[in-house]
Coordinates of C-alpha atoms in Angstrom, one line a residue:
Chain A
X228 CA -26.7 24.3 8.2
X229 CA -23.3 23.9 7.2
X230 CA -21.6 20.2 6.9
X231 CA -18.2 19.3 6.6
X232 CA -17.8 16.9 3.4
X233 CA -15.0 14.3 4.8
X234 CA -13.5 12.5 1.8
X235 CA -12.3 8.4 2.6
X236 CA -10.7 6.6 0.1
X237 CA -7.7 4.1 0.0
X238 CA -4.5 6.5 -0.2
X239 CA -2.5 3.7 -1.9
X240 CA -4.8 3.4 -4.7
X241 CA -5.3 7.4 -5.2
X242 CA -1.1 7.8 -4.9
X243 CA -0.6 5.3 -7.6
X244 CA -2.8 7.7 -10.1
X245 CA -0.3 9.3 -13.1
X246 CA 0.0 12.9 -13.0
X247 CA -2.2 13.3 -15.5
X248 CA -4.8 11.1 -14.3
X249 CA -4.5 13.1 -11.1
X250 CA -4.7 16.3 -12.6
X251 CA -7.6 15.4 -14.8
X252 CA -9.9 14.6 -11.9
X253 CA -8.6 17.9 -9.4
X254 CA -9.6 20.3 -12.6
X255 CA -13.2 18.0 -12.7
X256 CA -13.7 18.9 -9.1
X257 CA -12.8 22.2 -9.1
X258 CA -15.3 22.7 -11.6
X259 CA -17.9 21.9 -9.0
X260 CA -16.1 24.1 -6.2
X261 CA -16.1 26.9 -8.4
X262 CA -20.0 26.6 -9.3
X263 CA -20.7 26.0 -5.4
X264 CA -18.5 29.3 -5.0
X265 CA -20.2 31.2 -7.2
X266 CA -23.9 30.0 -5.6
X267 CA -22.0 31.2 -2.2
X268 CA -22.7 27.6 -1.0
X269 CA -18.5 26.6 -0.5
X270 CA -16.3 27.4 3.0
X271 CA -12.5 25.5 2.7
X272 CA -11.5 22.9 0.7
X273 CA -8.7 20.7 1.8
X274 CA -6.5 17.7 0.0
X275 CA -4.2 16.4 2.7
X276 CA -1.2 14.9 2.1
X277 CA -0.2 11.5 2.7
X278 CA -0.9 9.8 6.1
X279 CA 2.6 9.0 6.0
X280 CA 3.4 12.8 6.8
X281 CA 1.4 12.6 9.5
X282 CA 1.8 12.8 13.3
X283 CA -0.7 12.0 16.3
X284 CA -0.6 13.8 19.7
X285 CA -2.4 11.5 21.7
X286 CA -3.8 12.1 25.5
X287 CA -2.5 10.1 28.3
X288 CA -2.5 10.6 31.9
X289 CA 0.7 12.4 32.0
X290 CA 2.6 13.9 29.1
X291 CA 0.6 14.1 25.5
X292 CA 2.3 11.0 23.9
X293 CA 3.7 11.9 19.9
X294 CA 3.2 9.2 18.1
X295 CA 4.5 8.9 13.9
X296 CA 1.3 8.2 11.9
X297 CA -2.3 8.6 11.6
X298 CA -4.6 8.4 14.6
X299 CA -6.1 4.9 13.5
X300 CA -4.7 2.3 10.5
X301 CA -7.6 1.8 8.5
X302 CA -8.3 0.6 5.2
X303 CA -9.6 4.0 3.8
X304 CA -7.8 7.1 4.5
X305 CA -8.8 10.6 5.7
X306 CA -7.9 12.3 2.2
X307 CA -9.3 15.9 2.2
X308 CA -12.6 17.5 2.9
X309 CA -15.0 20.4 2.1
X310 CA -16.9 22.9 4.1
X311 CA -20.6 23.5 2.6
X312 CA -23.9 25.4 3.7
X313 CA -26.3 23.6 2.4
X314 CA -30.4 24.1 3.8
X315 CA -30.4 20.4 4.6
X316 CA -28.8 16.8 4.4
X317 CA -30.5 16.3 1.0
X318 CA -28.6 18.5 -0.6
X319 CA -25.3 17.8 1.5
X320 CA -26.1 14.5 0.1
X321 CA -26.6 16.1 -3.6
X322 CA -22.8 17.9 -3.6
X323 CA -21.2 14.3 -2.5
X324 CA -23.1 12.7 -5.0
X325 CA -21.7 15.0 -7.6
X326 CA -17.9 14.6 -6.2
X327 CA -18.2 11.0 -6.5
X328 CA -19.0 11.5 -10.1
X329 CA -16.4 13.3 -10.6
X330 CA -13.8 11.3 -9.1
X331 CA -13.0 8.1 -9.8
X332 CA -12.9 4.7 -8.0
X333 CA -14.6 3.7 -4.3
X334 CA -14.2 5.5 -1.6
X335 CA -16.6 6.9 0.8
X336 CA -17.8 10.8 1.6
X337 CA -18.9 11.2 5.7
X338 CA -21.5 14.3 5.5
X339 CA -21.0 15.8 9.3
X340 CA -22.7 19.0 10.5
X341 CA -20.6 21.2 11.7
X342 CA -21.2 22.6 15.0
X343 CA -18.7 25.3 15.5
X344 CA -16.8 27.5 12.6
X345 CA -14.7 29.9 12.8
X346 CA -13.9 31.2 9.4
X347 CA -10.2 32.4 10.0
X348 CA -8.5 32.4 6.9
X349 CA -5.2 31.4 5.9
X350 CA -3.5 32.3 2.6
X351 CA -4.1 29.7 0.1
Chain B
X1099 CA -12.1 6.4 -15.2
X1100 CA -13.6 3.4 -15.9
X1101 CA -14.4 0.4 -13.2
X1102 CA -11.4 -1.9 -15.2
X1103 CA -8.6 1.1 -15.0
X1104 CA -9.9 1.6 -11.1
X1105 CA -9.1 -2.4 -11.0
X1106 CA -6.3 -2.2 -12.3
X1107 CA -5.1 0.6 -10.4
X1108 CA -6.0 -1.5 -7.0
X1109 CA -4.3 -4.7 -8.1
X1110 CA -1.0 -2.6 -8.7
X1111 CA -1.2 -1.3 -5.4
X1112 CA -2.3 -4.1 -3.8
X1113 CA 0.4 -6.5 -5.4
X1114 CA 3.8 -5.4 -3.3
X1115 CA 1.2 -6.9 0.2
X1116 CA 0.0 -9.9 -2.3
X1117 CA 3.3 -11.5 -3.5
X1118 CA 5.1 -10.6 -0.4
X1119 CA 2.4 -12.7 1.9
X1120 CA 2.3 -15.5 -1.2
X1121 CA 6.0 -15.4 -1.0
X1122 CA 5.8 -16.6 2.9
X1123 CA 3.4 -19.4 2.1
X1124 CA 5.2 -20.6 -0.9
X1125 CA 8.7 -19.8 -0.3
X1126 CA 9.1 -19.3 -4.0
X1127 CA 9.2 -16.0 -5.7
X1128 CA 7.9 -18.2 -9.7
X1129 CA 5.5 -19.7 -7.5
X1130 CA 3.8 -16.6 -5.4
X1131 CA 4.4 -13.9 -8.8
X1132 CA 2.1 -16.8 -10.7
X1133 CA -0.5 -17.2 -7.9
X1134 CA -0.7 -13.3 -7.8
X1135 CA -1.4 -13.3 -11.2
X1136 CA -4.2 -16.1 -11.2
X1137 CA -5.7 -14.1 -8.4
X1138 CA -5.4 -11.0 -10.5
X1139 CA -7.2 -13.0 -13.3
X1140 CA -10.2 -14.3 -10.9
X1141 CA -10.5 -10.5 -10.1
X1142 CA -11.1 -8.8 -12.7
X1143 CA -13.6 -11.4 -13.5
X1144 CA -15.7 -11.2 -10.1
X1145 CA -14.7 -7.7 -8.7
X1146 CA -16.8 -5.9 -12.2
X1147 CA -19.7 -8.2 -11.2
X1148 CA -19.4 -8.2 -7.4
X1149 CA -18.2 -4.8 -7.4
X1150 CA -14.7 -4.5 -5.2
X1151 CA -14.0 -6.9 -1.9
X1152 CA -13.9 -4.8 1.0
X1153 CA -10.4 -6.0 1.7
X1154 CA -9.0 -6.5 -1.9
X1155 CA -5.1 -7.5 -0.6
X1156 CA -6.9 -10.2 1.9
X1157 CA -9.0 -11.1 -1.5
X1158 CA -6.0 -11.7 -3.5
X1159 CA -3.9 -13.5 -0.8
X1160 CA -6.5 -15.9 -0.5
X1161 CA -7.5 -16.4 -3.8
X1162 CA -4.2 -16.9 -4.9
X1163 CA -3.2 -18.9 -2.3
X1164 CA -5.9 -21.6 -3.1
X1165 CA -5.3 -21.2 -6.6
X1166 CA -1.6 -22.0 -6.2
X1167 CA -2.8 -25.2 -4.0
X1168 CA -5.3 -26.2 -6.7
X1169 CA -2.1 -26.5 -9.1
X1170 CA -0.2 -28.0 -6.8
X1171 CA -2.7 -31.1 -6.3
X1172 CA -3.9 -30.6 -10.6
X1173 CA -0.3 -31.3 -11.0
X1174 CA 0.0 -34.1 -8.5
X1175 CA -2.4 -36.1 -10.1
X1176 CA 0.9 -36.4 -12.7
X1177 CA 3.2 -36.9 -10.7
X1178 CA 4.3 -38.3 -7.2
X1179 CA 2.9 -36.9 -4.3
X1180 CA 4.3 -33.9 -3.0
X1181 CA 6.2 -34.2 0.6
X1182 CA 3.2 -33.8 3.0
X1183 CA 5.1 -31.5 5.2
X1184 CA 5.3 -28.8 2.3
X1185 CA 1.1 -29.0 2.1
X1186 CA 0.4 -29.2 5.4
X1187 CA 1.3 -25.5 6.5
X1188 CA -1.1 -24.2 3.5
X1189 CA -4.1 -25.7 5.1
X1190 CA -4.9 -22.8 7.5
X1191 CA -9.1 -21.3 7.3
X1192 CA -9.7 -17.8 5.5
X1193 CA -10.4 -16.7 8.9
X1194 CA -7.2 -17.4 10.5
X1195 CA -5.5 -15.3 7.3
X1196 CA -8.1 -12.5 7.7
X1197 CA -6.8 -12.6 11.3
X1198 CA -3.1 -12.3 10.9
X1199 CA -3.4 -9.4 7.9
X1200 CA -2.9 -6.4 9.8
X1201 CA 0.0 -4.1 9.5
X1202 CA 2.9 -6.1 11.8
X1203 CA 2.8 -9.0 9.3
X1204 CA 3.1 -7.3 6.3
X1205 CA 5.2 -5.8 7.5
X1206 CA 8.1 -8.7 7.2
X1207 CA 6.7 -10.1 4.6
X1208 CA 7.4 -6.8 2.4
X1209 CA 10.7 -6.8 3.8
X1210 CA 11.6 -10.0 2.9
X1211 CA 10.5 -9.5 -0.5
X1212 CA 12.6 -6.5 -0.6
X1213 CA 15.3 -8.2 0.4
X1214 CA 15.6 -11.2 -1.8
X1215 CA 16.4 -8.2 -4.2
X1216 CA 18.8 -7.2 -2.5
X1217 CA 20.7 -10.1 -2.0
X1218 CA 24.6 -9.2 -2.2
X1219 CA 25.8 -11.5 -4.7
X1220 CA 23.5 -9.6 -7.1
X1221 CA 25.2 -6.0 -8.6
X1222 CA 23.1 -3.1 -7.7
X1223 CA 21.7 -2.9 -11.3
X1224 CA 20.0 -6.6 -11.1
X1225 CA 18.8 -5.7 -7.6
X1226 CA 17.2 -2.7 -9.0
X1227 CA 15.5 -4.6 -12.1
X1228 CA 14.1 -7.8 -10.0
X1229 CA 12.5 -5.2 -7.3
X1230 CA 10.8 -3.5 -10.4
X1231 CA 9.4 -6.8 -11.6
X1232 CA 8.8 -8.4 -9.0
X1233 CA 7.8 -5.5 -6.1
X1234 CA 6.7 -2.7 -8.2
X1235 CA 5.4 -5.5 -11.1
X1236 CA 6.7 -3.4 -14.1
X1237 CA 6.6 -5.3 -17.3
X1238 CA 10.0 -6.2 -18.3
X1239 CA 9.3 -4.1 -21.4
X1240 CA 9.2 -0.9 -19.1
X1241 CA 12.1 -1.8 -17.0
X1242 CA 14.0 -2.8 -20.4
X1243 CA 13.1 1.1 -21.6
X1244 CA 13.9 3.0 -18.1
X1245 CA 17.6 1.0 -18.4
X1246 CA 17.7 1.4 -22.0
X1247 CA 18.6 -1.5 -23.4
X1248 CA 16.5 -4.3 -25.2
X1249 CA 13.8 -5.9 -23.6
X1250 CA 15.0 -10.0 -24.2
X1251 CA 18.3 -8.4 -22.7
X1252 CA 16.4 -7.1 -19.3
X1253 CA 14.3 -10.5 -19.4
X1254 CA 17.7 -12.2 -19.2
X1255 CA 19.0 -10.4 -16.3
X1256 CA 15.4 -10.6 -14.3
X1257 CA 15.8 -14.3 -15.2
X1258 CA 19.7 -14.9 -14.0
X1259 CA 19.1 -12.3 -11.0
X1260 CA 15.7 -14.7 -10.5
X1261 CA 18.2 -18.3 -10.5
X1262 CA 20.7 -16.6 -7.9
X1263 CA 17.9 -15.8 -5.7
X1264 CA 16.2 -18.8 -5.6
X1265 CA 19.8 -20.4 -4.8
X1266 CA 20.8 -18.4 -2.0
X1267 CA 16.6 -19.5 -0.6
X1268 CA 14.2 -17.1 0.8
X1269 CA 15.0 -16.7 4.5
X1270 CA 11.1 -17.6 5.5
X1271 CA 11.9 -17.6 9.3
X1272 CA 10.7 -14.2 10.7
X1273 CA 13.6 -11.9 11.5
X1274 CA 15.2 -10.9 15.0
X1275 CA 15.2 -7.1 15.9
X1276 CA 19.0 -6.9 14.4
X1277 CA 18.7 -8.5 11.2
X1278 CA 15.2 -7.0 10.9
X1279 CA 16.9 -3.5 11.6
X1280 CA 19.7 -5.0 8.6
X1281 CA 17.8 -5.6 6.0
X1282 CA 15.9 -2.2 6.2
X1283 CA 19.2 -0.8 5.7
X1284 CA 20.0 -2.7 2.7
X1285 CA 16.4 -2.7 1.3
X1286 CA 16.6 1.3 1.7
X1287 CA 19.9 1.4 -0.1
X1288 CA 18.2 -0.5 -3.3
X1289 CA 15.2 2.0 -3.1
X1290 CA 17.3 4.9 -3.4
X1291 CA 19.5 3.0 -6.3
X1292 CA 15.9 2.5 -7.8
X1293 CA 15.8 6.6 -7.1
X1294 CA 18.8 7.5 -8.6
X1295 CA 18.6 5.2 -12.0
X1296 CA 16.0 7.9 -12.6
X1297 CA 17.4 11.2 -11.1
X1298 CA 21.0 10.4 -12.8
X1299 CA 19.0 10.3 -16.4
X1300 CA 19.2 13.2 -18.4
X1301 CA 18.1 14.7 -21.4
X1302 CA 16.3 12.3 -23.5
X1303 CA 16.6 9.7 -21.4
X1304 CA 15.2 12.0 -18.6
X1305 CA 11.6 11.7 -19.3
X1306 CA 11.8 7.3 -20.1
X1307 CA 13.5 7.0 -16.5
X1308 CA 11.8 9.6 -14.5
X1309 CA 9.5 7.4 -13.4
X1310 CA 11.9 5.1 -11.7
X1311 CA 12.0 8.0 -9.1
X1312 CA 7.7 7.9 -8.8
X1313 CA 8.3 4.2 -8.6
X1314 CA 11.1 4.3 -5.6
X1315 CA 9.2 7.3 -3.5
X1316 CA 6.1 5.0 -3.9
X1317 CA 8.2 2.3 -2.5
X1318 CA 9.6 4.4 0.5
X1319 CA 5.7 5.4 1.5
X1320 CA 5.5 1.3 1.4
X1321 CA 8.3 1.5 4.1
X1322 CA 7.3 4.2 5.7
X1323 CA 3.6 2.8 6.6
X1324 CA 5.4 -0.4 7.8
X1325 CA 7.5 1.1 9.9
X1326 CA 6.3 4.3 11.1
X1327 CA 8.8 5.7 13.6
X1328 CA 12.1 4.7 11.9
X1329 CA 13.3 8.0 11.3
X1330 CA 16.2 7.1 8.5
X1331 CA 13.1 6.0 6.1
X1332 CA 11.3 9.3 6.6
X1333 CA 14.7 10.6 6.1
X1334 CA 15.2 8.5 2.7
X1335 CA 11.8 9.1 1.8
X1336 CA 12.3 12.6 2.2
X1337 CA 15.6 13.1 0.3
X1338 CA 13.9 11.5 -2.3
X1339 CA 10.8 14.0 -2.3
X1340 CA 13.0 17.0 -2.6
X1341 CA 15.2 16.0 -5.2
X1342 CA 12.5 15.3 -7.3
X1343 CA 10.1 17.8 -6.6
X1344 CA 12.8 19.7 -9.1
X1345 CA 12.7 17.6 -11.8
X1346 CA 10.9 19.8 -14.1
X1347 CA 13.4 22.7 -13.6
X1348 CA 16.5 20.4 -13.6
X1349 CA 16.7 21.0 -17.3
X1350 CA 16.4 23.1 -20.4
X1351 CA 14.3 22.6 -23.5
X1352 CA 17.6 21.1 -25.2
X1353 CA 18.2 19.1 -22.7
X1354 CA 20.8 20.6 -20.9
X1355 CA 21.3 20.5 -17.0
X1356 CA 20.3 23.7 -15.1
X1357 CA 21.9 24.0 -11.6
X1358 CA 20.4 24.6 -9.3
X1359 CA 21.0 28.3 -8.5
X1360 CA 19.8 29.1 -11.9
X1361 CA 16.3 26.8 -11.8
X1362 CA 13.1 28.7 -12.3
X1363 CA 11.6 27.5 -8.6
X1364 CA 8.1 28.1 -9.5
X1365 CA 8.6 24.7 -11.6
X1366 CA 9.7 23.3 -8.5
X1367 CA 6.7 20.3 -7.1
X1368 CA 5.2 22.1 -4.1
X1369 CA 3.5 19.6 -3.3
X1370 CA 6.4 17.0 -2.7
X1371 CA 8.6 20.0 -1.3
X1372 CA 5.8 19.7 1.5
X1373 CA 5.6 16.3 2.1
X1374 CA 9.5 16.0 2.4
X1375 CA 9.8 19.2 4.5
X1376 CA 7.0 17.1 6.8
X1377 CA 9.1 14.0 6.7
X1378 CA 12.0 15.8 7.4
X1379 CA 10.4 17.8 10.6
X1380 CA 9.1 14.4 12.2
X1381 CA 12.5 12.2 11.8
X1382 CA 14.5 15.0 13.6
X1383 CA 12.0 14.6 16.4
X1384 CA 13.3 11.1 16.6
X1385 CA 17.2 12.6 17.6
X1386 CA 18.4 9.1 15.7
X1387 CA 20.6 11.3 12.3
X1388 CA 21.8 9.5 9.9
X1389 CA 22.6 9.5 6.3
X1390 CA 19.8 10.1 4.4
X1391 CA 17.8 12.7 6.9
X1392 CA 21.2 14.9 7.0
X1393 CA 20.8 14.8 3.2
X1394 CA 17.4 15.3 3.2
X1395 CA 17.7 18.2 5.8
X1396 CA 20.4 19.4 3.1
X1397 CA 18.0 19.2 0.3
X1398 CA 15.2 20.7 2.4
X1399 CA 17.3 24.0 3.4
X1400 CA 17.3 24.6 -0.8
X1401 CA 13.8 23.9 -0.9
X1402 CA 13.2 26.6 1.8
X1403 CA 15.0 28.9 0.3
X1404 CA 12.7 31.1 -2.3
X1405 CA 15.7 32.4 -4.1
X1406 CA 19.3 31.1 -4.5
X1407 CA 20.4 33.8 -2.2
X1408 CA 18.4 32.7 0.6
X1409 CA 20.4 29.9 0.9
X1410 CA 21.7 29.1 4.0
X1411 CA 25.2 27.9 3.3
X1412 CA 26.6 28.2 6.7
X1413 CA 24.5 25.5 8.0
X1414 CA 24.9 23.3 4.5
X1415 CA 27.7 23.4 5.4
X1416 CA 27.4 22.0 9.2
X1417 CA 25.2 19.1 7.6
X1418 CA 27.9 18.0 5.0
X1419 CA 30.3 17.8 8.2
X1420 CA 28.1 15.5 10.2
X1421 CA 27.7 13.5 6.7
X1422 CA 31.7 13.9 6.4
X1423 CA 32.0 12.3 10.1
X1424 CA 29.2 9.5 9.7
X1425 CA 30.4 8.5 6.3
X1426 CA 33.8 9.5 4.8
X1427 CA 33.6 10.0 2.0
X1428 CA 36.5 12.4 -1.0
X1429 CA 32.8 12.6 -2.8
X1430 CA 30.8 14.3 0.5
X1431 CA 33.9 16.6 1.2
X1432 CA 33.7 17.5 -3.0
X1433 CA 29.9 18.8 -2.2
X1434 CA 30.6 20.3 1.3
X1435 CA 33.3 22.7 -0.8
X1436 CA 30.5 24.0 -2.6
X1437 CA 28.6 25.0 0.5
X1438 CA 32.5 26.4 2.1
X1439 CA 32.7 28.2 -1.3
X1440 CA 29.8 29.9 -0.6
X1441 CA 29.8 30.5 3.0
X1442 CA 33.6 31.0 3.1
X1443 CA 35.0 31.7 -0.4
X1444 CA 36.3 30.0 -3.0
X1445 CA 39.9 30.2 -1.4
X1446 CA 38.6 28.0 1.4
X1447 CA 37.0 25.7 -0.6
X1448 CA 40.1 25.0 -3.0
X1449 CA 42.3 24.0 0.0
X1450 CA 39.8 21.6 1.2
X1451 CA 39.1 19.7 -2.3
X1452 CA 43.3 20.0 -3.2
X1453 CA 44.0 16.6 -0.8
X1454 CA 41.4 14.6 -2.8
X1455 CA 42.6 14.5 -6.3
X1456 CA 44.3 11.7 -6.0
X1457 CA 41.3 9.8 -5.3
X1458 CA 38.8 11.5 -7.4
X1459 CA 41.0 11.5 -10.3
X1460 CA 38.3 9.9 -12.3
X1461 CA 35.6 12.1 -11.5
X1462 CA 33.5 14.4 -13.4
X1463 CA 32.2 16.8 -10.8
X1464 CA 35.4 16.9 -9.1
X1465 CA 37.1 18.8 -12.0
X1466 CA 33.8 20.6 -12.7
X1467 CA 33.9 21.8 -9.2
X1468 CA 38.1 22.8 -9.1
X1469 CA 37.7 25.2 -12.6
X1470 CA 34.5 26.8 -10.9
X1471 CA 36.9 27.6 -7.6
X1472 CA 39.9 28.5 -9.8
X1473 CA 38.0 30.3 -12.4
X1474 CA 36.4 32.6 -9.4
X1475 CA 39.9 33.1 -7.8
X1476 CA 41.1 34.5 -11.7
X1477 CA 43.5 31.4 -12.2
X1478 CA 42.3 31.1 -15.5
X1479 CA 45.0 29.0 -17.1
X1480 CA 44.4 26.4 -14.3
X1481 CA 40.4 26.6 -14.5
X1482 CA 40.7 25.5 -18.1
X1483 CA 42.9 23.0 -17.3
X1484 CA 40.6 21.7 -15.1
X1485 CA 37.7 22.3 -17.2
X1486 CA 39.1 20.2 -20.2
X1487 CA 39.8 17.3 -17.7
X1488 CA 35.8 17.0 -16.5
X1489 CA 35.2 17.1 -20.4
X1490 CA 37.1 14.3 -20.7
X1491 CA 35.0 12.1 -17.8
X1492 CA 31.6 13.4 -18.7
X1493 CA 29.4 10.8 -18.3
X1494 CA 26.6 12.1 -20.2
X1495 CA 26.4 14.8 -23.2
X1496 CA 24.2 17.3 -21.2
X1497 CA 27.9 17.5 -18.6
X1498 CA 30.0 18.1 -21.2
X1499 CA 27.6 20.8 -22.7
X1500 CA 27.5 22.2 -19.8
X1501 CA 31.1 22.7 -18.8
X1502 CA 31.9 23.1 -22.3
X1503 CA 29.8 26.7 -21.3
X1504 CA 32.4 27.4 -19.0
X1505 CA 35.4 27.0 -21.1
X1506 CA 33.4 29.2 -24.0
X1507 CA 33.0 32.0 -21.1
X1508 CA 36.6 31.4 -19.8
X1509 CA 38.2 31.8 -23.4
X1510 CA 36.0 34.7 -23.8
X1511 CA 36.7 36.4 -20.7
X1512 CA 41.1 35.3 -21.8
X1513 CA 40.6 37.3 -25.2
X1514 CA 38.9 40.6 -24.0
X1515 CA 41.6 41.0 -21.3
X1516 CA 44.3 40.3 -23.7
X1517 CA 43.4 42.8 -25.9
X1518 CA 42.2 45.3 -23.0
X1519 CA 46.0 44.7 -21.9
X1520 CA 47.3 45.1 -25.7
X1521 CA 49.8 48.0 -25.7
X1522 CA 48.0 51.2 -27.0

């Protein structure tokens, strides 16, 4: 089964890391990426940028409406996420456990099966 | 990272929220930086216990609301009893605060405790030091070292800049659609002063006041999630993005400034390039230009560009003229010669900076920019000329280093061709 890994957290807290604090935890979880890579256990990996970037085309009866912003103002953010294959939820469960380890703070991981994928590729 | 630095990491970023709500209860910015700070206290005492609240900035408001009370009456006790009116409006239930803390009430909160920064009476560099302290919550020993001067020195102008403030009052009444629309305008011209007290430092200085420009981009995104859809903050957050996604290439290992044709652009922040290229891309949705997105749609089209030749002067050059037409400015027409230069030569370029001595007569880049136009049309005697006059007005060592360069090339250049046209 493959499972898409969603990462929460408050994007006000995580912007206020210093570089270094930053790049201390990214080279912690690409540590685990690259062992999941190797066990050919990892699809994409994705850190989005802030929600502030962000645009929403919302459905209405006529026109899709634009709007600036995420879909929903919540108190944890949509931050990035991971695409696994994993033979069941326990050790979906097992690969979030380890990210939370690895980086710091609250926050929460959503494990969500995916039901379709298309692995198209984009350059990295 | 251990749970205290997480804590302290979520207090920082939860204060700006904190003292700005405080400040509407209290009307007092002493009063609601104190109560912040008692709140901050009671938290990291309870939140390593009761692990984090699951609202920490409706946690803090609270707390340090009813803290602030608690003084108020501890003090009373003392002294006569405070005018009824002033307690009666703090007496609303948690619930009722839980209720109003969504986005549209922070949102003028922040913004009016942006704007007591900003009041006008205060010069920009006092406006820039209370927003530190009091939005951002730098110590005053880190603001002291980003202006470079001592730290009782900054405590005295946070403390005068403080007295004015309270003064002129905090205008507690929410604001109309105009004046709200006002003193985003003002508050985004003190975040970009914030910006540029670290984008103008250079060489030494560079690395103590970089942060300044962290500390002013952090303070647009504030904006920004405030107020979404005004395109002139995505355009100010923006600008700021892509100038300083080249910090790291801006200089050499001495110190000295690299322009931007000659930056290595693999230093460049891609990152930040692409959150300012997204900011850029949703304010022009808006049709609403102003100031900062045409700069920012300036800066982007050099970010786009993978080498200095990719440029795409021509339409730089468009930009500066719809800057030129919003905002006159000798200073705007100085940089839109550089993009004519380039798009239409140097002849060009000189005709259209010649009117403006008179009123740049003080300025560096002006006569920076006149010896690079003369020295590419071969009027050497008049580049050097020039060249000797920016000397003279360089504000810092790494200019005068640099155009110094120049003048070595120029006299150079002078002494081969006078002995190439020696008599033989």
């Amino acid at each position: 089964m493959q499972y898409a890994i969603l990462c929460y957290s408050d994007e006000d807290v995580v912007g206020s890391w210093t570089k270094e604090e930053d790049e201390a935890c990214m080279a912690r979880l690409l540590t685990i990426q690259e062992r999941l890579h190797k066990e050919g256990r990892l699809g994409p990996v994705l850190r989005l940028l802030p929600t502030t970037a962000a645009t929403t085309l919302r459905k209405g009866k006529d026109e899709p409406l634009v709007l600036d912003g995420p879909f929903a103002e919540t108190k944890e953010q949509l931050l990035g996420f991971y695409v696994v294959d994993c033979a069941s939820l326990d050790e979906a469960l097992d690969i979030a456990r380890e990210l939370t380890e690895a980086n710091p703070g609250p926050g929460s991981y959503e494990i969500r099966p995916i039901g379709i994928f298309h692995p198209w590729t984009l350059p990295a | 990272m251990t749970d205290m630095e997480w804590i302290s990491q979520s207090l920082s970023s939860a204060r700006p929220r904190v003292v700005a709500a405080l400040l509407r209860y209290f009307r007092d910015l002493d009063t609601a930086e104190e109560a912040f700070q008692d709140a901050c206290l009671r938290a990291l005492k309870a939140w390593p216990k009761n692990g984090p609240p699951r609202d920490p900035v409706a946690w803090l408001i609270f707390v340090g609301r009813n803290a602030a009370i608690d003084a108020v009456r501890r003090s009373a006790r003392n002294q006569p009893l405070p005018d009824e009116q002033a307690l009666s409006d703090l007496d609303d239930a948690e619930e009722e605060i839980a209720a109003r803390l969504d986005d549209s009430d922070y949102r003028d909160d922040i913004l009016r405790l942006l704007f007591v920064c900003c009041h006008p009476d205060l010069p920009a560099t006092q406006q820039v030091a209370l927003a530190l302290r009091i939005v951002s919550g730098l110590s005053v020993k880190q603001i002291a070292r980003a202006f470079l001067v001592g730290e009782s020195a900054m405590e005295q102008r946070i403390t005068r800049a403080k007295a004015k403030v309270a003064q002129a009052g905090v205008p507690f009444e929410a604001p109309g659609a105009v004046e709200r629309s006002e003193r985003l305008g003002a508050v985004a011209a003190m975040v970009y002063l914030v910006f540029n007290e670290g984008y103008s430092a250079s060489g030494g200085d560079a690395a103590m006041r970089l942060p300044l420009c962290d500390e002013a981009i952090r303070l647009a995104r504030l904006l920004l999630k405030l107020f979404q859809s005004e395109p002139e903050i995505m355009g100010l957050a923006a600008l700021m993005l892509l100038q300083h996604a080249r910090a790291a290439a801006r200089f050499d290992g001495d110190g000295a400034v690299v322009l931007l044709e000659d930056q290595d652009r693999g230093l460049w922040n891609h990152k930040m390039i692409a959150e300012g290229l997204a900011l850029i891309d949703k304010a022009i949705r808006h049709h609403r230009p102003g100031p900062y997105q045409i700069q920012a749609a300036i800066a982007a089209l050099h970010a786009r560009a993978k080498r200095p030749e990719d440029t795409d002067w021509a339409q730089i050059d468009l930009l500066y003229g719809a800057l030129e037409r919003l905002q006159p400015s000798p200073v705007i027409t100085l940089n839109r010669a550089v993009a004519v230069s380039k798009a239409r030569g140097p002849s060009e370029a000189l005709a259209m900076i010649e009117p403006l001595e008179a009123r740049l007569s003080g300025y560096f880049h002006f006569f920076g920019v006149k010896g690079g136009l003369l020295m590419q049309l071969g009027r050497r005697a008049e580049a050097r000329e020039a060249f000797a006059r920016a000397i003279a007005l360089a504000n810092t060592t790494a200019e005068a280093t640099h155009i110094r360069m120049h003048l070595d090339r120029l006299e150079r250049e002078t002494d081969d061709s006078i002995a190439g046209a020696s008599p033989g």
